[in-house]
């Protein structure tokens, strides 16, 4: 169980604005939701600073992850104190939380390894037009056995997530060529029933330094394609424009209509993996 002990502007700053920052954290959130965080620094046995949506929180953790690890928490209470529960479990025992966390952590690790190996090739890959980029990506894999092995490992991990999530939740795919300048790419596709008409929903998620977590949500119906954009930090229009030039043509495959750009709700900051594996 994690009780918020302090909240400041930096990882070692309790500051004088704890109440204001706690109020900001509560906005748009409710008990039962999941949030994703990054372990910033251990300060003592069992106590560490965790960064969640720009908030540095002092957490008491049951596990011992390394600094920089991605963690998942359940909001158990917001009043009078913010109390978060670290989601953990033993994989392979039929425990959905444990199995889901094991699959998510394996994918995160495989994706990070692949991103590190892909980094020298990003300028070359990003220079290609969106429709020509997949072919260039395949060429890069064919020329570099270690890159190919890392990507294959990430695909295997994505496959495990699909088995756990089930077809009704949507199928995930790792397509790093869609937005090569970004990090943590993930695509989810599912069929949505609406008024007796079937729509195909494709969500492309990635993360950039300027914008934070970004979701482009496509809706396909026949030849018609519309998309909405959700941005964690809605600033830097040029950064968003560059990202959409990369992502939209490559994902939609046709001319698409933008249905709006909004701020990513706080309850979606956990990312697609959290939504797929730990919803409900």
PDB file of C-alpha atoms in Angstrom:
ATOM      1  CA  UNK A   1       0.000   0.000   0.000  1.00  0.00           C
ATOM      2  CA  UNK A   2       1.312   3.424  -0.914  1.00  0.00           C
ATOM      3  CA  UNK A   3       0.247   6.510   1.024  1.00  0.00           C
ATOM      4  CA  UNK A   4       1.281   9.852  -0.444  1.00  0.00           C
ATOM      5  CA  UNK A   5       3.701  11.243   2.077  1.00  0.00           C
ATOM      6  CA  UNK A   6       4.807  14.366   0.258  1.00  0.00           C
ATOM      7  CA  UNK A   7       4.587  16.085  -3.075  1.00  0.00           C
ATOM      8  CA  UNK A   8       6.900  18.717  -4.455  1.00  0.00           C
ATOM      9  CA  UNK A   9       8.262  20.197  -7.630  1.00  0.00           C
ATOM     10  CA  UNK A  10      11.312  17.955  -7.667  1.00  0.00           C
ATOM     11  CA  UNK A  11      12.268  14.502  -6.462  1.00  0.00           C
ATOM     12  CA  UNK A  12      13.658  15.808  -3.161  1.00  0.00           C
ATOM     13  CA  UNK A  13      11.342  18.767  -2.639  1.00  0.00           C
ATOM     14  CA  UNK A  14       8.342  18.509  -0.337  1.00  0.00           C
ATOM     15  CA  UNK A  15       7.738  22.185  -1.050  1.00  0.00           C
ATOM     16  CA  UNK A  16       5.001  24.426   0.292  1.00  0.00           C
ATOM     17  CA  UNK A  17       2.330  23.505  -2.223  1.00  0.00           C
ATOM     18  CA  UNK A  18       1.479  19.986  -1.107  1.00  0.00           C
ATOM     19  CA  UNK A  19      -2.257  20.651  -0.853  1.00  0.00           C
ATOM     20  CA  UNK A  20      -2.415  22.325  -4.259  1.00  0.00           C
ATOM     21  CA  UNK A  21      -0.452  19.543  -5.925  1.00  0.00           C
ATOM     22  CA  UNK A  22      -2.515  16.859  -4.203  1.00  0.00           C
ATOM     23  CA  UNK A  23      -5.656  18.588  -5.463  1.00  0.00           C
ATOM     24  CA  UNK A  24      -4.217  18.563  -8.986  1.00  0.00           C
ATOM     25  CA  UNK A  25      -3.521  14.850  -8.706  1.00  0.00           C
ATOM     26  CA  UNK A  26      -7.109  14.179  -7.592  1.00  0.00           C
ATOM     27  CA  UNK A  27      -8.613  15.975 -10.588  1.00  0.00           C
ATOM     28  CA  UNK A  28     -10.276  13.563 -13.019  1.00  0.00           C
ATOM     29  CA  UNK A  29      -9.442  10.535 -10.886  1.00  0.00           C
ATOM     30  CA  UNK A  30     -11.503   8.198  -8.742  1.00  0.00           C
ATOM     31  CA  UNK A  31     -10.851   5.148  -6.558  1.00  0.00           C
ATOM     32  CA  UNK A  32     -10.529   1.967  -8.599  1.00  0.00           C
ATOM     33  CA  UNK A  33      -8.558   3.550 -11.431  1.00  0.00           C
ATOM     34  CA  UNK A  34      -5.037   2.505 -12.363  1.00  0.00           C
ATOM     35  CA  UNK A  35      -2.140   4.901 -12.849  1.00  0.00           C
ATOM     36  CA  UNK A  36       1.324   4.327 -14.266  1.00  0.00           C
ATOM     37  CA  UNK A  37       4.430   5.647 -12.587  1.00  0.00           C
ATOM     38  CA  UNK A  38       8.200   5.601 -12.904  1.00  0.00           C
ATOM     39  CA  UNK A  39      10.477   4.809  -9.989  1.00  0.00           C
ATOM     40  CA  UNK A  40      12.848   7.792  -9.810  1.00  0.00           C
ATOM     41  CA  UNK A  41      15.075   7.072  -6.820  1.00  0.00           C
ATOM     42  CA  UNK A  42      15.224   4.852  -3.745  1.00  0.00           C
ATOM     43  CA  UNK A  43      15.617   6.864  -0.541  1.00  0.00           C
ATOM     44  CA  UNK A  44      15.545   4.052   2.045  1.00  0.00           C
ATOM     45  CA  UNK A  45      14.536   0.437   2.403  1.00  0.00           C
ATOM     46  CA  UNK A  46      11.006   0.170   1.035  1.00  0.00           C
ATOM     47  CA  UNK A  47      10.665   3.920   0.333  1.00  0.00           C
ATOM     48  CA  UNK A  48      11.192   5.539  -3.054  1.00  0.00           C
ATOM     49  CA  UNK A  49      10.261   8.586  -5.095  1.00  0.00           C
ATOM     50  CA  UNK A  50       7.789   7.744  -7.858  1.00  0.00           C
ATOM     51  CA  UNK A  51       6.877  10.067 -10.726  1.00  0.00           C
ATOM     52  CA  UNK A  52       3.201   9.858 -11.736  1.00  0.00           C
ATOM     53  CA  UNK A  53       1.904  12.317 -14.350  1.00  0.00           C
ATOM     54  CA  UNK A  54       4.437  14.952 -13.363  1.00  0.00           C
ATOM     55  CA  UNK A  55       3.876  14.499  -9.610  1.00  0.00           C
ATOM     56  CA  UNK A  56       6.750  13.275  -7.438  1.00  0.00           C
ATOM     57  CA  UNK A  57       5.262  11.063  -4.714  1.00  0.00           C
ATOM     58  CA  UNK A  58       7.053   9.338  -1.866  1.00  0.00           C
ATOM     59  CA  UNK A  59       5.964   5.712  -2.084  1.00  0.00           C
ATOM     60  CA  UNK A  60       6.245   2.717   0.209  1.00  0.00           C
ATOM     61  CA  UNK A  61       6.748  -0.268  -2.113  1.00  0.00           C
ATOM     62  CA  UNK A  62       6.404  -3.976  -1.430  1.00  0.00           C
ATOM     63  CA  UNK A  63       8.658  -5.013  -4.316  1.00  0.00           C
ATOM     64  CA  UNK A  64      12.203  -3.904  -5.111  1.00  0.00           C
ATOM     65  CA  UNK A  65      12.197  -2.698  -8.755  1.00  0.00           C
ATOM     66  CA  UNK A  66      15.196  -0.891 -10.195  1.00  0.00           C
ATOM     67  CA  UNK A  67      15.285   2.870 -10.716  1.00  0.00           C
ATOM     68  CA  UNK A  68      13.592   3.818 -13.970  1.00  0.00           C
ATOM     69  CA  UNK A  69      11.180   0.862 -13.773  1.00  0.00           C
ATOM     70  CA  UNK A  70       7.579   1.358 -14.892  1.00  0.00           C
ATOM     71  CA  UNK A  71       5.089   0.576 -12.111  1.00  0.00           C
ATOM     72  CA  UNK A  72       1.322   0.250 -11.963  1.00  0.00           C
ATOM     73  CA  UNK A  73      -0.813   1.417  -9.039  1.00  0.00           C
ATOM     74  CA  UNK A  74      -4.456   1.102  -8.076  1.00  0.00           C
ATOM     75  CA  UNK A  75      -6.071   4.203  -6.570  1.00  0.00           C
ATOM     76  CA  UNK A  76      -7.721   2.901  -3.397  1.00  0.00           C
ATOM     77  CA  UNK A  77      -8.511   6.249  -1.775  1.00  0.00           C
ATOM     78  CA  UNK A  78      -8.245   9.952  -2.582  1.00  0.00           C
ATOM     79  CA  UNK A  79      -9.658  11.479   0.618  1.00  0.00           C
ATOM     80  CA  UNK A  80      -8.525  12.515   3.128  1.00  0.00           C
ATOM     81  CA  UNK A  81      -5.172  11.110   1.984  1.00  0.00           C
ATOM     82  CA  UNK A  82      -4.160   9.799  -1.425  1.00  0.00           C
ATOM     83  CA  UNK A  83      -3.563   6.075  -1.047  1.00  0.00           C
ATOM     84  CA  UNK A  84      -2.311   3.954  -3.929  1.00  0.00           C
ATOM     85  CA  UNK A  85      -1.787   0.197  -3.976  1.00  0.00           C
ATOM     86  CA  UNK A  86       1.158  -1.202  -5.888  1.00  0.00           C
ATOM     87  CA  UNK A  87      -0.196  -3.834  -8.267  1.00  0.00           C
ATOM     88  CA  UNK A  88       1.994  -6.902  -8.115  1.00  0.00           C
ATOM     89  CA  UNK A  89       1.580 -10.633  -8.104  1.00  0.00           C
ATOM     90  CA  UNK A  90       3.189 -13.939  -8.922  1.00  0.00           C
ATOM     91  CA  UNK A  91       2.960 -14.823 -12.627  1.00  0.00           C
ATOM     92  CA  UNK A  92       1.833 -18.213 -13.828  1.00  0.00           C
ATOM     93  CA  UNK A  93      -0.518 -18.926 -10.909  1.00  0.00           C
ATOM     94  CA  UNK A  94      -3.727 -17.862 -12.591  1.00  0.00           C
ATOM     95  CA  UNK A  95      -3.669 -14.538 -10.765  1.00  0.00           C
ATOM     96  CA  UNK A  96      -4.762 -12.009 -13.441  1.00  0.00           C
ATOM     97  CA  UNK A  97      -2.812  -9.169 -11.851  1.00  0.00           C
ATOM     98  CA  UNK A  98       0.373 -11.217 -11.571  1.00  0.00           C
ATOM     99  CA  UNK A  99       0.094 -12.662 -15.074  1.00  0.00           C
ATOM    100  CA  UNK A 100      -0.784  -9.275 -16.547  1.00  0.00           C
ATOM    101  CA  UNK A 101       2.098  -7.515 -14.823  1.00  0.00           C
ATOM    102  CA  UNK A 102       4.539 -10.191 -15.931  1.00  0.00           C
ATOM    103  CA  UNK A 103       3.377  -9.825 -19.550  1.00  0.00           C
ATOM    104  CA  UNK A 104       3.442  -6.035 -19.406  1.00  0.00           C
ATOM    105  CA  UNK A 105       6.907  -5.903 -17.827  1.00  0.00           C
ATOM    106  CA  UNK A 106       8.292  -8.380 -20.347  1.00  0.00           C
ATOM    107  CA  UNK A 107       6.947  -6.319 -23.218  1.00  0.00           C
ATOM    108  CA  UNK A 108       8.221  -3.055 -21.719  1.00  0.00           C
ATOM    109  CA  UNK A 109      11.700  -4.546 -21.336  1.00  0.00           C
ATOM    110  CA  UNK A 110      11.724  -6.025 -24.854  1.00  0.00           C
ATOM    111  CA  UNK A 111      10.438  -2.795 -26.375  1.00  0.00           C
ATOM    112  CA  UNK A 112      13.064  -0.715 -24.549  1.00  0.00           C
ATOM    113  CA  UNK A 113      15.855  -3.029 -25.699  1.00  0.00           C
ATOM    114  CA  UNK A 114      14.635  -2.790 -29.283  1.00  0.00           C
ATOM    115  CA  UNK A 115      14.340   1.011 -29.099  1.00  0.00           C
ATOM    116  CA  UNK A 116      17.937   1.233 -27.897  1.00  0.00           C
ATOM    117  CA  UNK A 117      19.159  -0.897 -30.813  1.00  0.00           C
ATOM    118  CA  UNK A 118      17.003   0.989 -33.308  1.00  0.00           C
ATOM    119  CA  UNK A 119      18.256   4.418 -32.219  1.00  0.00           C
ATOM    120  CA  UNK A 120      21.211   4.646 -34.684  1.00  0.00           C
ATOM    121  CA  UNK A 121      18.813   3.877 -37.553  1.00  0.00           C
ATOM    122  CA  UNK A 122      16.109   6.414 -36.611  1.00  0.00           C
ATOM    123  CA  UNK A 123      17.358   9.291 -38.849  1.00  0.00           C
ATOM    124  CA  UNK A 124      17.396   6.962 -41.850  1.00  0.00           C
ATOM    125  CA  UNK A 125      13.971   5.511 -41.032  1.00  0.00           C
ATOM    126  CA  UNK A 126      12.365   8.877 -40.266  1.00  0.00           C
ATOM    127  CA  UNK A 127      13.637  10.352 -43.545  1.00  0.00           C
ATOM    128  CA  UNK A 128      11.422   7.969 -45.512  1.00  0.00           C
ATOM    129  CA  UNK A 129       7.848   8.854 -46.370  1.00  0.00           C
ATOM    130  CA  UNK A 130       5.211   7.172 -44.170  1.00  0.00           C
ATOM    131  CA  UNK A 131       4.077   4.778 -46.898  1.00  0.00           C
ATOM    132  CA  UNK A 132       7.662   3.743 -47.741  1.00  0.00           C
ATOM    133  CA  UNK A 133       8.815   3.386 -44.161  1.00  0.00           C
ATOM    134  CA  UNK A 134       7.609  -0.213 -43.526  1.00  0.00           C
ATOM    135  CA  UNK A 135       9.724  -1.521 -46.411  1.00  0.00           C
ATOM    136  CA  UNK A 136      12.765   0.335 -45.104  1.00  0.00           C
ATOM    137  CA  UNK A 137      12.106  -1.058 -41.633  1.00  0.00           C
ATOM    138  CA  UNK A 138      12.089  -4.621 -42.984  1.00  0.00           C
ATOM    139  CA  UNK A 139      15.361  -3.928 -44.799  1.00  0.00           C
ATOM    140  CA  UNK A 140      16.951  -2.731 -41.556  1.00  0.00           C
ATOM    141  CA  UNK A 141      15.837  -5.902 -39.773  1.00  0.00           C
ATOM    142  CA  UNK A 142      17.237  -8.072 -42.566  1.00  0.00           C
ATOM    143  CA  UNK A 143      20.648  -6.391 -42.340  1.00  0.00           C
ATOM    144  CA  UNK A 144      21.018  -6.471 -38.550  1.00  0.00           C
ATOM    145  CA  UNK A 145      20.510  -9.818 -36.804  1.00  0.00           C
ATOM    146  CA  UNK A 146      20.561  -8.315 -33.293  1.00  0.00           C
ATOM    147  CA  UNK A 147      17.908  -5.769 -34.291  1.00  0.00           C
ATOM    148  CA  UNK A 148      15.807  -8.552 -35.806  1.00  0.00           C
ATOM    149  CA  UNK A 149      16.131 -10.674 -32.662  1.00  0.00           C
ATOM    150  CA  UNK A 150      15.119  -7.766 -30.405  1.00  0.00           C
ATOM    151  CA  UNK A 151      12.073  -6.980 -32.538  1.00  0.00           C
ATOM    152  CA  UNK A 152      11.038 -10.643 -32.640  1.00  0.00           C
ATOM    153  CA  UNK A 153      11.262 -10.784 -28.843  1.00  0.00           C
ATOM    154  CA  UNK A 154       8.986  -7.732 -28.577  1.00  0.00           C
ATOM    155  CA  UNK A 155       6.472  -9.369 -30.929  1.00  0.00           C
ATOM    156  CA  UNK A 156       6.437 -12.539 -28.826  1.00  0.00           C
ATOM    157  CA  UNK A 157       5.767 -10.463 -25.702  1.00  0.00           C
ATOM    158  CA  UNK A 158       2.967  -8.605 -27.486  1.00  0.00           C
ATOM    159  CA  UNK A 159       1.486 -11.993 -28.388  1.00  0.00           C
ATOM    160  CA  UNK A 160       1.354 -12.963 -24.702  1.00  0.00           C
ATOM    161  CA  UNK A 161      -0.541  -9.752 -23.955  1.00  0.00           C
ATOM    162  CA  UNK A 162      -3.094 -10.599 -26.632  1.00  0.00           C
ATOM    163  CA  UNK A 163      -3.634 -14.041 -25.102  1.00  0.00           C
ATOM    164  CA  UNK A 164      -4.266 -12.535 -21.663  1.00  0.00           C
ATOM    165  CA  UNK A 165      -6.419  -9.626 -22.832  1.00  0.00           C
ATOM    166  CA  UNK A 166      -8.634 -11.711 -25.126  1.00  0.00           C
ATOM    167  CA  UNK A 167     -10.045 -10.749 -28.537  1.00  0.00           C
ATOM    168  CA  UNK A 168     -12.918  -8.647 -27.175  1.00  0.00           C
ATOM    169  CA  UNK A 169     -10.476  -6.204 -25.553  1.00  0.00           C
ATOM    170  CA  UNK A 170      -8.629  -5.639 -28.816  1.00  0.00           C
ATOM    171  CA  UNK A 171      -5.427  -6.947 -30.329  1.00  0.00           C
ATOM    172  CA  UNK A 172      -2.152  -5.096 -29.789  1.00  0.00           C
ATOM    173  CA  UNK A 173       0.692  -4.726 -32.259  1.00  0.00           C
ATOM    174  CA  UNK A 174       4.131  -3.140 -31.998  1.00  0.00           C
ATOM    175  CA  UNK A 175       4.768  -0.931 -35.061  1.00  0.00           C
ATOM    176  CA  UNK A 176       7.790   1.273 -34.301  1.00  0.00           C
ATOM    177  CA  UNK A 177       8.029   2.567 -37.880  1.00  0.00           C
ATOM    178  CA  UNK A 178       4.784   4.545 -37.512  1.00  0.00           C
ATOM    179  CA  UNK A 179       6.421   7.305 -35.493  1.00  0.00           C
ATOM    180  CA  UNK A 180      10.155   6.527 -35.315  1.00  0.00           C
ATOM    181  CA  UNK A 181      11.049   9.746 -33.486  1.00  0.00           C
ATOM    182  CA  UNK A 182       8.808   8.779 -30.563  1.00  0.00           C
ATOM    183  CA  UNK A 183       9.099   6.135 -27.835  1.00  0.00           C
ATOM    184  CA  UNK A 184       6.897   3.386 -26.400  1.00  0.00           C
ATOM    185  CA  UNK A 185       4.783   2.851 -29.525  1.00  0.00           C
ATOM    186  CA  UNK A 186       1.790   0.522 -29.321  1.00  0.00           C
ATOM    187  CA  UNK A 187      -1.192  -0.083 -31.599  1.00  0.00           C
ATOM    188  CA  UNK A 188      -4.514  -1.587 -30.545  1.00  0.00           C
ATOM    189  CA  UNK A 189      -7.285  -2.626 -32.956  1.00  0.00           C
ATOM    190  CA  UNK A 190     -10.796  -3.782 -32.145  1.00  0.00           C
ATOM    191  CA  UNK A 191     -14.274  -3.933 -33.640  1.00  0.00           C
ATOM    192  CA  UNK A 192     -16.905  -1.648 -32.133  1.00  0.00           C
ATOM    193  CA  UNK A 193     -20.630  -2.275 -32.554  1.00  0.00           C
ATOM    194  CA  UNK A 194     -22.589   0.961 -32.933  1.00  0.00           C
ATOM    195  CA  UNK A 195     -26.198   1.194 -34.135  1.00  0.00           C
ATOM    196  CA  UNK A 196     -25.965  -2.167 -35.898  1.00  0.00           C
ATOM    197  CA  UNK A 197     -22.975  -0.871 -37.893  1.00  0.00           C
ATOM    198  CA  UNK A 198     -19.561  -2.293 -37.214  1.00  0.00           C
ATOM    199  CA  UNK A 199     -16.756   0.211 -36.807  1.00  0.00           C
ATOM    200  CA  UNK A 200     -13.085  -0.673 -36.617  1.00  0.00           C
ATOM    201  CA  UNK A 201     -11.245   1.284 -33.948  1.00  0.00           C
ATOM    202  CA  UNK A 202      -7.465   1.550 -34.176  1.00  0.00           C
ATOM    203  CA  UNK A 203      -5.567   3.354 -31.435  1.00  0.00           C
ATOM    204  CA  UNK A 204      -1.963   4.359 -32.033  1.00  0.00           C
ATOM    205  CA  UNK A 205      -0.143   5.320 -28.853  1.00  0.00           C
ATOM    206  CA  UNK A 206       3.354   6.724 -28.399  1.00  0.00           C
ATOM    207  CA  UNK A 207       5.290   9.093 -26.184  1.00  0.00           C
ATOM    208  CA  UNK A 208       7.413  12.139 -26.967  1.00  0.00           C
ATOM    209  CA  UNK A 209       9.478  14.434 -24.783  1.00  0.00           C
ATOM    210  CA  UNK A 210       7.420  17.518 -25.681  1.00  0.00           C
ATOM    211  CA  UNK A 211       3.906  16.066 -25.712  1.00  0.00           C
ATOM    212  CA  UNK A 212       4.083  13.208 -23.225  1.00  0.00           C
ATOM    213  CA  UNK A 213       1.708  10.346 -23.961  1.00  0.00           C
ATOM    214  CA  UNK A 214      -0.186  10.744 -27.250  1.00  0.00           C
ATOM    215  CA  UNK A 215      -3.129   8.694 -28.533  1.00  0.00           C
ATOM    216  CA  UNK A 216      -4.470   8.884 -32.062  1.00  0.00           C
ATOM    217  CA  UNK A 217      -7.834   7.121 -32.116  1.00  0.00           C
ATOM    218  CA  UNK A 218      -8.996   6.104 -35.605  1.00  0.00           C
ATOM    219  CA  UNK A 219     -12.510   4.999 -36.526  1.00  0.00           C
ATOM    220  CA  UNK A 220     -12.859   3.124 -39.831  1.00  0.00           C
ATOM    221  CA  UNK A 221     -16.183   2.511 -41.522  1.00  0.00           C
ATOM    222  CA  UNK A 222     -15.852   1.393 -45.111  1.00  0.00           C
ATOM    223  CA  UNK A 223     -13.780   4.002 -46.934  1.00  0.00           C
ATOM    224  CA  UNK A 224     -14.432   6.662 -44.290  1.00  0.00           C
ATOM    225  CA  UNK A 225     -11.772   7.342 -41.676  1.00  0.00           C
ATOM    226  CA  UNK A 226     -11.936   9.820 -38.829  1.00  0.00           C
ATOM    227  CA  UNK A 227      -9.525  10.286 -35.965  1.00  0.00           C
ATOM    228  CA  UNK A 228      -9.280  12.049 -32.623  1.00  0.00           C
ATOM    229  CA  UNK A 229      -6.033  13.062 -30.957  1.00  0.00           C
ATOM    230  CA  UNK A 230      -5.488  13.013 -27.198  1.00  0.00           C
ATOM    231  CA  UNK A 231      -2.333  14.637 -25.844  1.00  0.00           C
ATOM    232  CA  UNK A 232      -1.009  14.443 -22.291  1.00  0.00           C
ATOM    233  CA  UNK A 233       0.729  17.829 -22.578  1.00  0.00           C
ATOM    234  CA  UNK A 234      -1.172  19.847 -25.213  1.00  0.00           C
ATOM    235  CA  UNK A 235       1.640  22.224 -26.063  1.00  0.00           C
ATOM    236  CA  UNK A 236       3.969  22.569 -29.011  1.00  0.00           C
ATOM    237  CA  UNK A 237       1.717  22.488 -32.050  1.00  0.00           C
ATOM    238  CA  UNK A 238       4.680  21.941 -34.380  1.00  0.00           C
ATOM    239  CA  UNK A 239       5.681  18.794 -32.484  1.00  0.00           C
ATOM    240  CA  UNK A 240       2.147  17.455 -32.774  1.00  0.00           C
ATOM    241  CA  UNK A 241       1.978  18.341 -36.466  1.00  0.00           C
ATOM    242  CA  UNK A 242       5.198  16.421 -37.164  1.00  0.00           C
ATOM    243  CA  UNK A 243       3.918  13.434 -35.206  1.00  0.00           C
ATOM    244  CA  UNK A 244       0.624  13.357 -37.093  1.00  0.00           C
ATOM    245  CA  UNK A 245       2.374  13.629 -40.465  1.00  0.00           C
ATOM    246  CA  UNK A 246       4.219  10.462 -39.457  1.00  0.00           C
ATOM    247  CA  UNK A 247       1.338   8.601 -37.885  1.00  0.00           C
ATOM    248  CA  UNK A 248      -1.896   9.375 -39.713  1.00  0.00           C
ATOM    249  CA  UNK A 249      -1.038   8.437 -43.326  1.00  0.00           C
ATOM    250  CA  UNK A 250       0.818   5.290 -42.255  1.00  0.00           C
ATOM    251  CA  UNK A 251      -1.991   4.098 -40.015  1.00  0.00           C
ATOM    252  CA  UNK A 252      -5.072   5.088 -41.999  1.00  0.00           C
ATOM    253  CA  UNK A 253      -3.801   4.309 -45.486  1.00  0.00           C
ATOM    254  CA  UNK A 254      -6.227   6.906 -46.883  1.00  0.00           C
ATOM    255  CA  UNK A 255      -7.275  10.500 -46.382  1.00  0.00           C
ATOM    256  CA  UNK A 256      -8.572  10.902 -42.842  1.00  0.00           C
ATOM    257  CA  UNK A 257     -10.652  13.593 -41.194  1.00  0.00           C
ATOM    258  CA  UNK A 258      -9.473  15.020 -37.891  1.00  0.00           C
ATOM    259  CA  UNK A 259     -12.357  15.072 -35.402  1.00  0.00           C
ATOM    260  CA  UNK A 260     -10.542  17.117 -32.793  1.00  0.00           C
ATOM    261  CA  UNK A 261      -7.538  17.447 -30.504  1.00  0.00           C
ATOM    262  CA  UNK A 262      -8.110  17.233 -26.739  1.00  0.00           C
ATOM    263  CA  UNK A 263      -6.137  16.731 -23.562  1.00  0.00           C
ATOM    264  CA  UNK A 264      -5.619  13.105 -22.577  1.00  0.00           C
ATOM    265  CA  UNK A 265      -7.849  12.423 -19.530  1.00  0.00           C
ATOM    266  CA  UNK A 266      -5.970  11.673 -16.331  1.00  0.00           C
ATOM    267  CA  UNK A 267      -7.580   8.232 -16.075  1.00  0.00           C
ATOM    268  CA  UNK A 268      -5.923   7.257 -19.391  1.00  0.00           C
ATOM    269  CA  UNK A 269      -2.379   8.214 -18.389  1.00  0.00           C
ATOM    270  CA  UNK A 270      -1.674   4.584 -17.490  1.00  0.00           C
ATOM    271  CA  UNK A 271      -1.475   3.806 -21.207  1.00  0.00           C
ATOM    272  CA  UNK A 272      -3.001   1.123 -23.385  1.00  0.00           C
ATOM    273  CA  UNK A 273      -1.338  -1.767 -21.580  1.00  0.00           C
ATOM    274  CA  UNK A 274      -2.926  -0.792 -18.278  1.00  0.00           C
ATOM    275  CA  UNK A 275      -6.321  -0.357 -19.960  1.00  0.00           C
ATOM    276  CA  UNK A 276      -6.134  -3.734 -21.679  1.00  0.00           C
ATOM    277  CA  UNK A 277      -4.733  -5.849 -18.859  1.00  0.00           C
ATOM    278  CA  UNK A 278      -6.089  -4.183 -15.753  1.00  0.00           C
ATOM    279  CA  UNK A 279      -9.436  -2.652 -16.721  1.00  0.00           C
ATOM    280  CA  UNK A 280     -12.407  -3.147 -14.514  1.00  0.00           C
TER     281      UNK A 280
END
